[in-house]
Short mmCIF file of C-alpha atoms in Angstrom, two decimals:
data_model
loop_
_atom_site.label_atom_id
_atom_site.label_comp_id
_atom_site.label_asym_id
_atom_site.label_seq_id
_atom_site.Cartn_x
_atom_site.Cartn_y
_atom_site.Cartn_z
CA MET A 25 45.29 74.01 90.58
CA THR A 26 46.94 77.35 91.23
CA GLN A 27 49.40 78.63 88.76
CA THR A 28 53.04 79.29 89.55
CA VAL A 29 53.89 82.90 88.79
CA LEU A 30 57.49 82.92 89.84
CA LYS A 31 59.93 80.08 90.15
CA PHE A 32 63.60 79.95 91.11
CA GLU A 33 65.38 76.75 90.13
CA ASN A 34 68.73 76.16 91.84
CA VAL A 35 69.82 79.76 91.42
CA SER A 36 73.30 80.87 92.46
CA THR A 37 74.52 84.44 92.25
CA ALA A 38 77.91 85.88 93.05
CA TYR A 39 79.46 89.31 93.26
CA GLY A 40 82.94 88.65 91.97
CA LYS A 41 84.23 85.89 94.21
CA VAL A 42 81.69 86.45 96.97
CA GLN A 43 78.94 83.89 96.76
CA ALA A 44 75.72 85.73 97.62
CA LEU A 45 73.14 83.07 96.75
CA GLU A 46 73.65 79.33 96.67
CA ASP A 47 71.32 76.86 95.05
CA VAL A 48 68.12 78.74 95.85
CA SER A 49 64.81 77.26 94.75
CA LEU A 50 61.47 78.80 95.53
CA GLU A 51 58.02 79.30 94.11
CA VAL A 52 55.38 81.99 94.27
CA ASN A 53 51.87 81.07 93.19
CA GLU A 54 49.15 83.24 91.77
CA GLY A 55 47.38 85.41 94.35
CA GLU A 56 49.74 84.52 97.17
CA ILE A 57 51.77 86.67 99.48
CA VAL A 58 55.10 84.97 99.92
CA THR A 59 57.67 86.43 102.24
CA LEU A 60 61.38 85.99 102.41
CA ILE A 61 62.92 86.67 105.79
CA GLY A 62 66.50 86.62 106.90
CA ALA A 63 69.15 88.61 108.70
CA ASN A 64 71.07 91.53 107.30
CA GLY A 65 73.40 90.38 104.54
CA ALA A 66 71.72 87.00 104.12
CA GLY A 67 71.18 87.77 100.42
CA LYS A 68 67.53 88.82 100.40
CA THR A 69 68.00 91.83 98.15
CA THR A 70 70.37 89.88 95.92
CA LEU A 71 67.67 87.27 95.47
CA LEU A 72 65.16 89.89 94.36
CA MET A 73 67.62 91.61 92.11
CA SER A 74 68.66 88.32 90.49
CA LEU A 75 65.06 87.96 89.48
CA CYS A 76 65.24 91.40 87.86
CA GLY A 77 68.38 90.42 86.00
CA ASP A 78 70.72 92.75 87.87
CA PRO A 79 73.00 90.98 88.67
CA GLN A 80 72.39 88.03 86.40
CA PRO A 81 72.36 84.66 88.17
CA GLN A 82 75.48 82.63 87.70
CA LYS A 83 73.76 79.27 87.69
CA GLY A 84 70.20 78.07 87.71
CA LYS A 85 67.03 79.35 86.10
CA VAL A 86 64.32 81.86 86.90
CA PHE A 87 60.84 81.44 85.44
CA TYR A 88 58.07 84.02 85.30
CA ASP A 89 54.64 82.88 84.13
CA GLY A 90 56.15 79.65 82.90
CA GLU A 91 58.68 81.41 80.73
CA GLU A 92 62.39 81.44 81.43
CA ILE A 93 63.66 84.98 82.06
CA THR A 94 67.24 84.22 83.07
CA GLY A 95 69.69 86.17 80.94
CA LYS A 96 67.15 88.67 79.64
CA PRO A 97 67.96 92.37 80.04
CA THR A 98 66.43 94.03 83.11
CA SER A 99 64.20 96.43 81.20
CA GLU A 100 62.68 93.57 79.22
CA ILE A 101 61.96 91.50 82.35
CA MET A 102 60.36 94.42 84.14
CA ARG A 103 58.13 95.37 81.23
CA ASN A 104 56.04 92.21 81.46
CA GLY A 105 53.92 92.63 84.54
CA ILE A 106 56.59 92.69 87.24
CA ALA A 107 57.06 95.80 89.36
CA ILE A 108 59.45 96.44 92.21
CA VAL A 109 59.50 98.67 95.27
CA PRO A 110 63.24 98.55 95.80
CA GLU A 111 65.28 98.71 98.94
CA GLY A 112 65.65 102.31 100.05
CA ARG A 113 62.62 103.35 97.96
CA ARG A 114 64.71 105.01 95.23
CA ILE A 115 62.07 107.49 94.18
CA PHE A 116 63.14 110.27 91.81
CA SER A 117 63.61 113.00 94.37
CA ARG A 118 64.01 115.91 91.95
CA MET A 119 60.81 114.95 90.15
CA THR A 120 57.25 115.61 91.27
CA VAL A 121 54.91 112.92 92.51
CA GLU A 122 53.09 113.10 89.21
CA GLU A 123 56.32 112.60 87.26
CA ASN A 124 57.33 109.70 89.46
CA LEU A 125 54.02 107.97 88.82
CA ASN A 126 54.36 108.80 85.16
CA MET A 127 57.64 106.90 85.02
CA GLY A 128 56.07 103.91 86.77
CA GLY A 129 53.32 103.82 84.16
CA PHE A 130 55.64 104.41 81.23
CA PHE A 131 54.21 101.56 79.19
CA THR A 132 50.66 101.68 80.52
CA SER A 133 47.94 102.61 78.04
CA LYS A 134 46.04 105.84 78.62
CA GLU A 135 42.87 104.21 80.00
CA ASP A 136 44.77 101.83 82.24
CA TYR A 137 46.91 104.72 83.43
CA ASP A 138 43.93 106.82 84.48
CA GLU A 139 42.40 103.83 86.20
CA ALA A 140 45.63 103.02 88.02
CA LEU A 141 45.95 106.64 89.08
CA LYS A 142 42.48 106.62 90.62
CA TYR A 143 43.33 103.39 92.37
CA VAL A 144 46.57 104.66 93.95
CA PHE A 145 44.81 107.86 95.03
CA ARG A 146 42.28 105.69 96.84
CA LEU A 147 45.07 103.76 98.51
CA PHE A 148 47.08 106.88 99.34
CA PRO A 149 44.88 110.02 99.40
CA ARG A 150 47.97 111.91 100.56
CA LEU A 151 49.52 111.57 97.11
CA GLU A 152 46.64 113.40 95.49
CA GLU A 153 47.25 116.35 97.81
CA ARG A 154 50.96 116.27 97.08
CA PHE A 155 50.67 115.62 93.36
CA ASP A 156 52.92 118.52 92.30
CA GLN A 157 55.39 118.27 95.13
CA ARG A 158 58.93 117.10 94.55
CA GLY A 159 59.64 113.63 95.87
CA GLY A 160 62.74 114.68 97.77
CA THR A 161 60.84 117.13 99.94
CA MET A 162 58.48 114.50 101.33
CA SER A 163 58.70 112.51 104.53
CA GLY A 164 59.99 108.94 104.56
CA GLY A 165 56.52 107.46 104.82
CA GLU A 166 55.21 109.58 101.98
CA GLN A 167 58.21 108.60 99.88
CA GLN A 168 57.42 104.95 100.51
CA MET A 169 53.87 105.64 99.32
CA VAL A 170 55.26 107.19 96.15
CA ALA A 171 57.48 104.16 95.62
CA ILE A 172 54.59 101.72 96.03
CA ALA A 173 52.26 103.87 93.90
CA ARG A 174 54.91 104.11 91.19
CA ALA A 175 55.16 100.33 91.10
CA LEU A 176 51.38 99.98 90.91
CA MET A 177 51.10 102.34 87.95
CA SER A 178 52.24 99.60 85.59
CA LYS A 179 49.32 97.42 86.79
CA PRO A 180 51.66 94.59 87.71
CA ASN A 181 50.83 90.97 88.06
CA LEU A 182 53.64 90.34 90.46
CA LEU A 183 54.70 92.97 92.97
CA LEU A 184 58.13 92.75 94.56
CA LEU A 185 58.58 94.61 97.83
CA ASP A 186 62.04 95.00 99.32
CA GLU A 187 61.88 95.97 102.99
CA PRO A 188 58.97 98.40 102.69
CA SER A 189 59.00 98.99 106.46
CA LEU A 190 62.65 99.98 106.71
CA GLY A 191 63.25 103.21 108.60
CA LEU A 192 59.58 104.08 109.02
CA ALA A 193 57.58 104.97 112.11
CA PRO A 194 55.46 102.10 113.54
CA ILE A 195 52.21 103.79 112.58
CA VAL A 196 53.37 104.22 108.98
CA ILE A 197 54.52 100.60 108.88
CA GLN A 198 51.04 99.62 109.97
CA GLN A 199 49.58 101.62 107.08
CA ILE A 200 51.93 100.07 104.56
CA PHE A 201 51.02 96.57 105.70
CA GLU A 202 47.35 97.41 105.47
CA VAL A 203 47.88 98.48 101.88
CA ILE A 204 49.63 95.20 101.13
CA GLU A 205 46.61 93.43 102.59
CA GLN A 206 44.32 95.41 100.29
CA LEU A 207 46.45 94.56 97.28
CA ARG A 208 46.13 90.90 98.13
CA ALA A 209 42.37 91.30 98.27
CA GLN A 210 42.61 92.61 94.70
CA GLY A 211 44.24 89.34 93.69
CA MET A 212 47.76 90.64 93.24
CA THR A 213 50.65 88.26 93.72
CA ILE A 214 53.17 89.66 96.17
CA PHE A 215 56.72 88.69 96.99
CA LEU A 216 57.72 90.47 100.17
CA VAL A 217 61.26 90.67 101.47
CA GLU A 218 61.33 91.75 105.10
CA GLN A 219 63.51 92.01 108.11
CA ASN A 220 60.44 92.77 110.17
CA ALA A 221 59.71 89.02 110.34
CA ASN A 222 56.87 89.21 112.80
CA GLN A 223 54.59 91.37 110.71
CA ALA A 224 55.62 89.81 107.42
CA LEU A 225 54.86 86.29 108.58
CA LYS A 226 51.49 87.26 110.01
CA LEU A 227 50.54 88.59 106.62
CA ALA A 228 52.07 85.96 104.38
CA ASP A 229 50.61 82.73 103.09
CA ARG A 230 54.01 81.13 102.97
CA GLY A 231 57.50 82.09 103.99
CA TYR A 232 61.07 81.22 103.17
CA VAL A 233 63.98 81.74 105.52
CA LEU A 234 67.26 82.74 103.94
CA GLU A 235 70.54 82.26 105.78
CA ASN A 236 73.95 82.97 104.26
CA GLY A 237 72.55 82.75 100.76
CA LYS A 238 70.73 79.45 101.29
CA ILE A 239 67.07 78.70 101.89
CA VAL A 240 67.08 76.92 105.25
CA MET A 241 63.38 76.70 105.94
CA HIS A 242 60.13 76.86 104.09
CA ASP A 243 56.64 76.64 105.55
CA SER A 244 53.33 78.41 105.85
CA GLY A 245 53.46 81.83 107.48
CA ASP A 246 51.61 80.67 110.59
CA ASN A 247 53.87 77.66 111.10
CA LEU A 248 57.02 79.73 110.76
CA LEU A 249 55.62 82.21 113.23
CA VAL A 250 55.46 79.56 115.93
CA ASN A 251 58.59 77.69 114.87
CA GLU A 252 61.17 77.58 117.69
CA ASP A 253 64.23 78.27 115.53
CA VAL A 254 62.59 81.12 113.69
CA ARG A 255 61.39 82.65 116.95
CA LYS A 256 64.87 82.51 118.39
CA ALA A 257 66.65 83.88 115.37
CA TYR A 258 64.22 86.47 114.00
CA LEU A 259 61.47 87.21 116.45
CA GLY A 260 63.50 87.79 119.57
CA GLY A 261 62.63 84.57 121.43
CA MET B 47 78.45 159.62 79.27
CA ALA B 48 75.89 158.61 76.65
CA ASP B 49 78.71 157.11 74.63
CA GLN B 50 79.65 154.99 77.59
CA PHE B 51 76.12 153.74 77.83
CA TYR B 52 75.90 152.76 74.16
CA LEU B 53 79.27 151.08 74.36
CA PHE B 54 77.97 149.05 77.25
CA ILE B 55 74.81 148.16 75.33
CA GLN B 56 76.90 147.04 72.38
CA GLN B 57 78.99 144.75 74.60
CA LEU B 58 75.81 143.34 76.03
CA PHE B 59 74.59 142.49 72.52
CA ASN B 60 77.90 140.79 71.78
CA GLY B 61 77.68 138.93 75.06
CA PHE B 62 74.18 137.66 74.45
CA THR B 63 75.11 136.35 71.03
CA LEU B 64 78.21 134.55 72.23
CA GLY B 65 76.34 133.45 75.34
CA SER B 66 73.58 131.92 73.22
CA ALA B 67 76.12 129.69 71.53
CA TYR B 68 77.82 128.74 74.81
CA ALA B 69 74.48 127.98 76.41
CA LEU B 70 73.27 125.80 73.55
CA ILE B 71 76.49 123.82 73.45
CA ALA B 72 76.72 123.61 77.25
CA ILE B 73 73.34 121.85 77.34
CA GLY B 74 74.91 118.88 75.54
CA TYR B 75 77.72 118.64 78.09
CA THR B 76 75.45 118.98 81.05
CA MET B 77 72.81 116.48 79.90
CA VAL B 78 75.37 113.82 79.10
CA TYR B 79 77.19 114.41 82.36
CA GLY B 80 73.91 114.30 84.26
CA ILE B 81 72.97 110.94 82.85
CA ILE B 82 76.21 108.94 82.71
CA GLY B 83 78.67 111.13 84.58
CA MET B 84 81.11 111.53 81.73
CA ILE B 85 82.45 114.58 79.94
CA ASN B 86 81.84 114.19 76.24
CA PHE B 87 84.95 115.86 74.93
CA ALA B 88 83.89 115.26 71.34
CA HIS B 89 80.92 117.57 71.79
CA GLY B 90 82.75 120.64 70.44
CA GLU B 91 83.47 118.65 67.28
CA VAL B 92 79.78 117.87 66.96
CA TYR B 93 79.19 121.61 66.92
CA MET B 94 81.84 122.06 64.24
CA ILE B 95 80.31 119.33 62.07
CA SER B 96 76.90 120.96 62.32
CA SER B 97 78.44 124.24 61.10
CA TYR B 98 79.82 122.44 58.07
CA ILE B 99 76.50 120.75 57.38
CA GLY B 100 74.78 124.13 57.65
CA PHE B 101 77.27 125.68 55.21
CA ILE B 102 76.91 122.86 52.71
CA VAL B 103 73.13 123.02 52.78
CA ILE B 104 73.11 126.80 52.37
CA ALA B 105 75.58 126.62 49.50
CA ALA B 106 73.56 123.88 47.81
CA LEU B 107 70.30 125.78 48.22
CA MET B 108 71.90 128.96 46.87
CA MET B 109 73.12 127.06 43.83
CA MET B 110 69.56 125.90 43.27
CA GLY B 111 68.53 129.52 43.22
CA VAL B 112 67.03 129.89 46.68
CA ASP B 113 67.82 133.37 47.94
CA SER B 114 65.37 133.93 50.78
CA ALA B 115 67.32 134.08 54.03
CA PHE B 116 64.40 132.55 55.87
CA LEU B 117 64.33 129.47 53.64
CA LEU B 118 68.12 129.15 53.69
CA ILE B 119 68.33 129.23 57.48
CA THR B 120 65.31 126.98 57.96
CA GLY B 121 66.62 124.45 55.44
CA ALA B 122 70.11 124.48 56.96
CA MET B 123 68.64 124.16 60.43
CA ILE B 124 66.44 121.17 59.63
CA VAL B 125 69.15 119.22 57.81
CA ALA B 126 71.86 120.12 60.35
CA ILE B 127 69.74 119.20 63.37
CA THR B 128 68.74 115.88 61.85
CA LEU B 129 72.19 114.82 60.67
CA THR B 130 73.98 116.10 63.77
CA SER B 131 71.59 114.17 66.01
CA VAL B 132 72.51 111.08 64.05
CA TYR B 133 76.17 111.89 64.70
CA GLY B 134 75.50 112.30 68.43
CA PHE B 135 73.54 109.06 68.57
CA SER B 136 76.23 107.15 66.66
CA ILE B 137 79.14 108.56 68.65
CA GLU B 138 77.60 107.19 71.84
CA ARG B 139 76.95 103.84 70.20
CA VAL B 140 80.44 103.47 68.75
CA ALA B 141 82.75 105.16 71.23
CA TYR B 142 81.06 105.24 74.63
CA ARG B 143 78.63 102.37 75.07
CA PRO B 144 81.26 99.66 74.64
CA VAL B 145 83.33 101.14 77.48
CA ARG B 146 80.47 102.10 79.77
CA GLY B 147 80.51 100.62 83.25
CA GLN B 148 84.27 100.48 83.29
CA ASN B 149 86.75 102.93 84.73
CA ARG B 150 85.68 106.50 83.94
CA LEU B 151 89.10 107.31 82.56
CA ILE B 152 88.55 104.90 79.69
CA ALA B 153 85.45 106.75 78.49
CA LEU B 154 87.29 110.04 78.80
CA ILE B 155 90.15 108.81 76.64
CA SER B 156 87.67 107.39 74.17
CA ALA B 157 86.03 110.84 74.01
CA ILE B 158 89.34 112.57 73.33
CA GLY B 159 90.05 110.00 70.63
CA MET B 160 86.65 110.65 69.10
CA SER B 161 87.35 114.37 69.13
CA ILE B 162 90.67 113.96 67.29
CA PHE B 163 89.05 111.55 64.84
CA LEU B 164 86.19 113.91 63.98
CA GLN B 165 88.50 116.90 63.53
CA ASN B 166 90.66 115.02 61.10
CA TYR B 167 87.75 113.37 59.36
CA VAL B 168 86.40 116.82 58.50
CA ARG B 169 89.88 118.07 57.65
CA VAL B 170 90.37 115.28 55.11
CA GLY B 171 86.92 115.76 53.62
CA GLN B 172 86.76 119.55 53.60
CA SER B 173 90.43 120.65 53.79
CA SER B 174 91.77 122.56 56.77
CA ARG B 175 91.38 126.00 55.24
CA ASP B 176 88.86 128.52 56.44
CA ILE B 177 85.58 128.45 54.56
CA ALA B 178 83.81 131.78 54.31
CA MET B 179 80.28 132.69 53.42
CA PRO B 180 78.58 136.00 52.72
CA PRO B 181 76.18 137.17 55.44
CA LEU B 182 72.63 135.91 54.94
CA VAL B 183 70.80 138.63 56.80
CA GLU B 184 72.12 142.14 56.37
CA GLY B 185 71.28 145.37 58.05
CA GLY B 186 70.16 146.27 61.52
CA TRP B 187 69.07 149.02 63.82
CA THR B 188 71.46 151.73 64.85
CA PHE B 189 71.00 153.94 67.82
CA GLY B 190 73.14 156.26 69.84
CA ASN B 191 75.02 159.41 69.16
CA PRO B 192 75.74 159.93 65.42
CA ASP B 193 78.80 162.00 66.33
CA GLY B 194 80.11 159.64 68.96
CA PHE B 195 79.61 155.92 69.58
CA GLU B 196 76.77 154.19 67.80
CA ALA B 197 75.44 150.84 68.94
CA THR B 198 74.23 148.49 66.22
CA LEU B 199 71.78 145.70 66.65
CA THR B 200 71.98 143.61 63.49
CA TYR B 201 68.95 141.63 62.40
CA MET B 202 71.05 138.48 62.43
CA ARG B 203 71.62 138.88 66.16
CA VAL B 204 67.91 139.09 66.73
CA VAL B 205 67.45 135.96 64.65
CA ILE B 206 70.05 134.18 66.80
CA TRP B 207 68.42 135.21 70.07
CA VAL B 208 64.94 134.31 68.98
CA ILE B 209 65.95 130.88 67.71
CA THR B 210 68.08 130.21 70.82
CA ILE B 211 65.23 131.09 73.13
CA ALA B 212 62.83 128.99 71.07
CA ALA B 213 65.22 126.02 71.23
CA MET B 214 65.56 126.36 74.99
CA ILE B 215 61.81 126.58 75.51
CA ALA B 216 61.37 123.52 73.31
CA LEU B 217 63.97 121.63 75.33
CA THR B 218 62.43 122.66 78.65
CA LEU B 219 59.00 121.53 77.50
CA PHE B 220 60.49 118.29 76.28
CA VAL B 221 62.16 117.37 79.59
CA THR B 222 59.25 118.46 81.78
CA ARG B 223 56.16 117.53 79.77
CA THR B 224 56.92 114.52 77.59
CA LYS B 225 57.37 110.96 78.78
CA MET B 226 60.68 110.57 76.95
CA GLY B 227 62.02 113.81 78.38
CA ARG B 228 60.97 112.86 81.87
CA ALA B 229 62.67 109.51 81.36
CA CYS B 230 65.87 111.42 80.54
CA ARG B 231 65.61 113.18 83.89
CA ALA B 232 64.75 109.94 85.66
CA CYS B 233 67.87 108.37 84.17
CA SER B 234 70.01 111.23 85.36
CA GLU B 235 68.74 110.70 88.90
CA ASP B 236 68.87 106.93 89.10
CA LEU B 237 69.80 104.96 86.01
CA GLY B 238 69.35 101.58 87.67
CA MET B 239 65.91 102.40 89.01
CA THR B 240 64.74 103.69 85.63
CA ASN B 241 65.86 100.39 84.18
CA LEU B 242 63.88 98.56 86.87
CA LEU B 243 60.75 100.35 85.64
CA GLY B 244 61.15 98.58 82.32
CA ILE B 245 62.52 101.61 80.50
CA ASN B 246 65.32 100.85 78.05
CA THR B 247 67.99 103.10 79.52
CA ASN B 248 70.46 102.40 76.70
CA PHE B 249 68.04 104.04 74.32
CA ILE B 250 67.45 106.98 76.65
CA ILE B 251 71.21 107.55 76.94
CA ALA B 252 71.62 107.54 73.17
CA LEU B 253 68.63 109.87 72.90
CA THR B 254 70.31 112.28 75.32
CA PHE B 255 73.38 112.38 73.10
CA ALA B 256 71.16 113.06 70.09
CA ILE B 257 69.35 115.92 71.86
CA GLY B 258 72.62 117.47 73.00
CA ALA B 259 73.89 117.25 69.43
CA ALA B 260 70.69 118.85 68.10
CA MET B 261 71.18 121.80 70.48
CA ALA B 262 74.79 122.13 69.33
CA ALA B 263 73.53 122.06 65.73
CA VAL B 264 71.27 125.05 66.38
CA ALA B 265 74.34 126.92 67.65
CA GLY B 266 76.50 125.62 64.82
CA VAL B 267 74.26 126.87 62.03
CA LEU B 268 73.54 130.21 63.68
CA LEU B 269 77.07 131.07 64.75
CA GLY B 270 78.58 129.70 61.55
CA THR B 271 76.47 132.05 59.46
CA PHE B 272 76.90 134.91 61.93
CA TYR B 273 80.69 134.86 61.97
CA GLY B 274 80.82 133.68 58.35
CA VAL B 275 84.04 131.67 58.71
CA ILE B 276 84.57 128.08 59.80
CA ASN B 277 87.41 125.57 59.85
CA PRO B 278 87.78 122.09 61.33
CA TYR B 279 89.21 123.47 64.57
CA VAL B 280 86.46 125.89 65.60
CA GLY B 281 84.83 123.25 67.78
CA PHE B 282 87.75 122.74 70.10
CA ILE B 283 87.99 126.09 71.87
CA LEU B 284 84.25 126.72 71.69
CA GLY B 285 83.67 123.29 73.20
CA LEU B 286 86.05 124.07 76.06
CA LYS B 287 84.27 127.36 76.71
CA ALA B 288 80.87 125.72 76.64
CA PHE B 289 82.16 123.09 79.05
CA THR B 290 83.32 125.92 81.31
CA ALA B 291 79.85 127.41 81.05
CA ALA B 292 78.29 124.08 82.04
CA VAL B 293 80.54 123.84 85.11
CA LEU B 294 79.87 127.48 85.95
CA GLY B 295 76.11 126.96 85.93
CA GLY B 296 76.34 123.64 87.74
CA ILE B 297 77.08 120.57 85.67
CA GLY B 298 74.07 118.27 85.36
CA SER B 299 71.60 121.14 85.53
CA ILE B 300 69.95 122.27 82.29
CA PRO B 301 68.90 125.75 83.53
CA GLY B 302 72.42 125.99 84.94
CA ALA B 303 73.91 125.42 81.49
CA MET B 304 71.70 128.15 80.01
CA LEU B 305 72.59 130.61 82.75
CA GLY B 306 76.28 129.68 82.78
CA GLY B 307 76.50 130.11 79.01
CA MET B 308 74.93 133.57 79.11
CA LEU B 309 77.11 134.71 82.02
CA LEU B 310 80.27 133.50 80.35
CA GLY B 311 79.33 135.15 77.06
CA ILE B 312 78.65 138.48 78.77
CA ALA B 313 81.82 138.26 80.86
CA GLU B 314 83.88 137.68 77.74
CA ALA B 315 82.22 140.46 75.80
CA MET B 316 82.75 142.91 78.66
CA THR B 317 86.39 141.92 78.92
CA ALA B 318 86.86 142.34 75.20
CA GLY B 319 85.11 145.70 75.27
CA TYR B 320 86.67 147.26 78.33
CA LEU B 321 89.96 145.47 78.81
CA SER B 322 91.30 143.80 75.74
CA ALA B 323 90.09 141.01 73.50
CA GLU B 324 93.26 139.05 74.32
CA TYR B 325 92.16 138.76 77.92
CA LYS B 326 88.78 137.19 77.33
CA ASP B 327 90.05 133.61 77.59
CA VAL B 328 91.93 134.55 80.75
CA VAL B 329 88.72 135.86 82.26
CA SER B 330 86.57 132.88 81.31
CA PHE B 331 89.01 130.27 82.55
CA GLY B 332 89.78 132.42 85.59
CA LEU B 333 86.07 132.38 86.31
CA LEU B 334 86.14 128.60 86.04
CA ILE B 335 88.93 128.38 88.60
CA LEU B 336 87.07 130.69 90.97
CA VAL B 337 83.89 128.66 90.69
CA LEU B 338 85.77 125.42 91.26
CA LEU B 339 87.42 126.93 94.34
CA PHE B 340 84.42 128.52 95.99
CA ARG B 341 81.36 126.75 94.63
CA PRO B 342 82.49 123.50 93.00
CA TYR B 343 78.92 122.43 92.20
CA GLY B 344 78.24 125.59 90.20
CA ILE B 345 75.64 128.32 90.48
CA LEU B 346 72.52 126.18 90.12
CA GLY B 347 74.04 122.77 90.80
CA LYS B 348 73.43 120.80 93.93
CA PRO B 349 76.23 119.41 96.05
CA GLU B 350 76.61 115.71 95.44
CA VAL B 351 75.05 113.79 98.26
CA GLU B 352 76.82 110.65 99.31
CA LYS B 353 74.25 107.86 99.32
CA VAL B 354 74.25 105.78 102.46
#
């Protein structure tokens, strides 16, 4: 019996009067890659951020590791084994790669930190070369590496990825997806939000389709990939 | 000719001393602005309070029979830095955190209110009269032409410069080498993201206020004992000048605040020396207007980039 790491129970979130999420329920189990696909403005990022407590859901409950986290402050939620690679990367551009990673591993013990550092250098050898370079002077792909590495520095249980392929060259996207594959092999649980439905579904164990703030479909990644409606709407026929 | 040179040197000494104070106070403005984008108008009052704390500690130590200038200054410094940091921390907690996330104007008004409150709180407790104190460190080096102009470098000035430089090095090491200091910089770049890394940003913001206050306390004790006279209103104009220095150097940038403070101090000293002391405020605020017109982001600041 696999354990549920993340669970949304009838969650609704609104920005003022605009309803962004409506009655969303979903589950992510240990060791799985689950992807959430949907068009621009469907509420994908809102869904991720509701999990992080920013904004707080209006209704419904969010559970992490069996414990309810709805209503907790963001910093408290994120300190317990959840890490995020947010939309637009949001690395600290005036800080060096080292300092960025340092912030990601703020609460990591010394031994774990050194171990995590070795691990991210193996994943992204480029970061070792650029260790003292400022984040803002790097290319988009390198910045995405910094963002992923920063998230990994806390040795998370659950990794949230918000559109990691956005704005990157196809070859870099390929690299990023390979890294996600490697993380899965390590046993990490991954919740991947993507607009690049084709690649995300190929990789994922299961997928959810979000439309106008509602989950309209839920199936295994392979089934969604061949589903007529999904093909029409997200994979270009 | 030689007289001219020594006169210039003397003005430079004056400028460095004044500049040290501006720079130390400007750091508080710039760090707070960098992290939450608000001007802490009560910061000048924090400086004033630290001067009073320094005076009280020195007076108390003298009454206990301590007469070594080193012990007096060290004692005053330790107590003033500690207590003033507590003031900085509490001011944020009481006056700014409750209104954070709302319209910026509200925080600004809250800051002005805090400034008026602190001024009057000290006035009620300590009376509004000037308090004077004998100089702690006397003497100095004199050089120049005994028949013409002689430049004097008092020991107290050297003490001020050394401590200011030490404080700035300590601050620089703190923000570049320690985790907490790096978190302060991370917050000033992206508060939300820092929060998403599990870091308690409320604490980091309060810490920033405390550090800014500690820097102001270094200036408060040093300048208070250097000029020898304080009253509850000294913080207001000095705060405005330090704010000008922060804008001049580029608000949000710590090296900018240091540089801006020094430049402003030297500009004022030169004006006082060569033009007239009455014109020094005209020059410093004129400089502010020029910077705002031609380089609104300051000497070392970066233009604000609109995020897309």
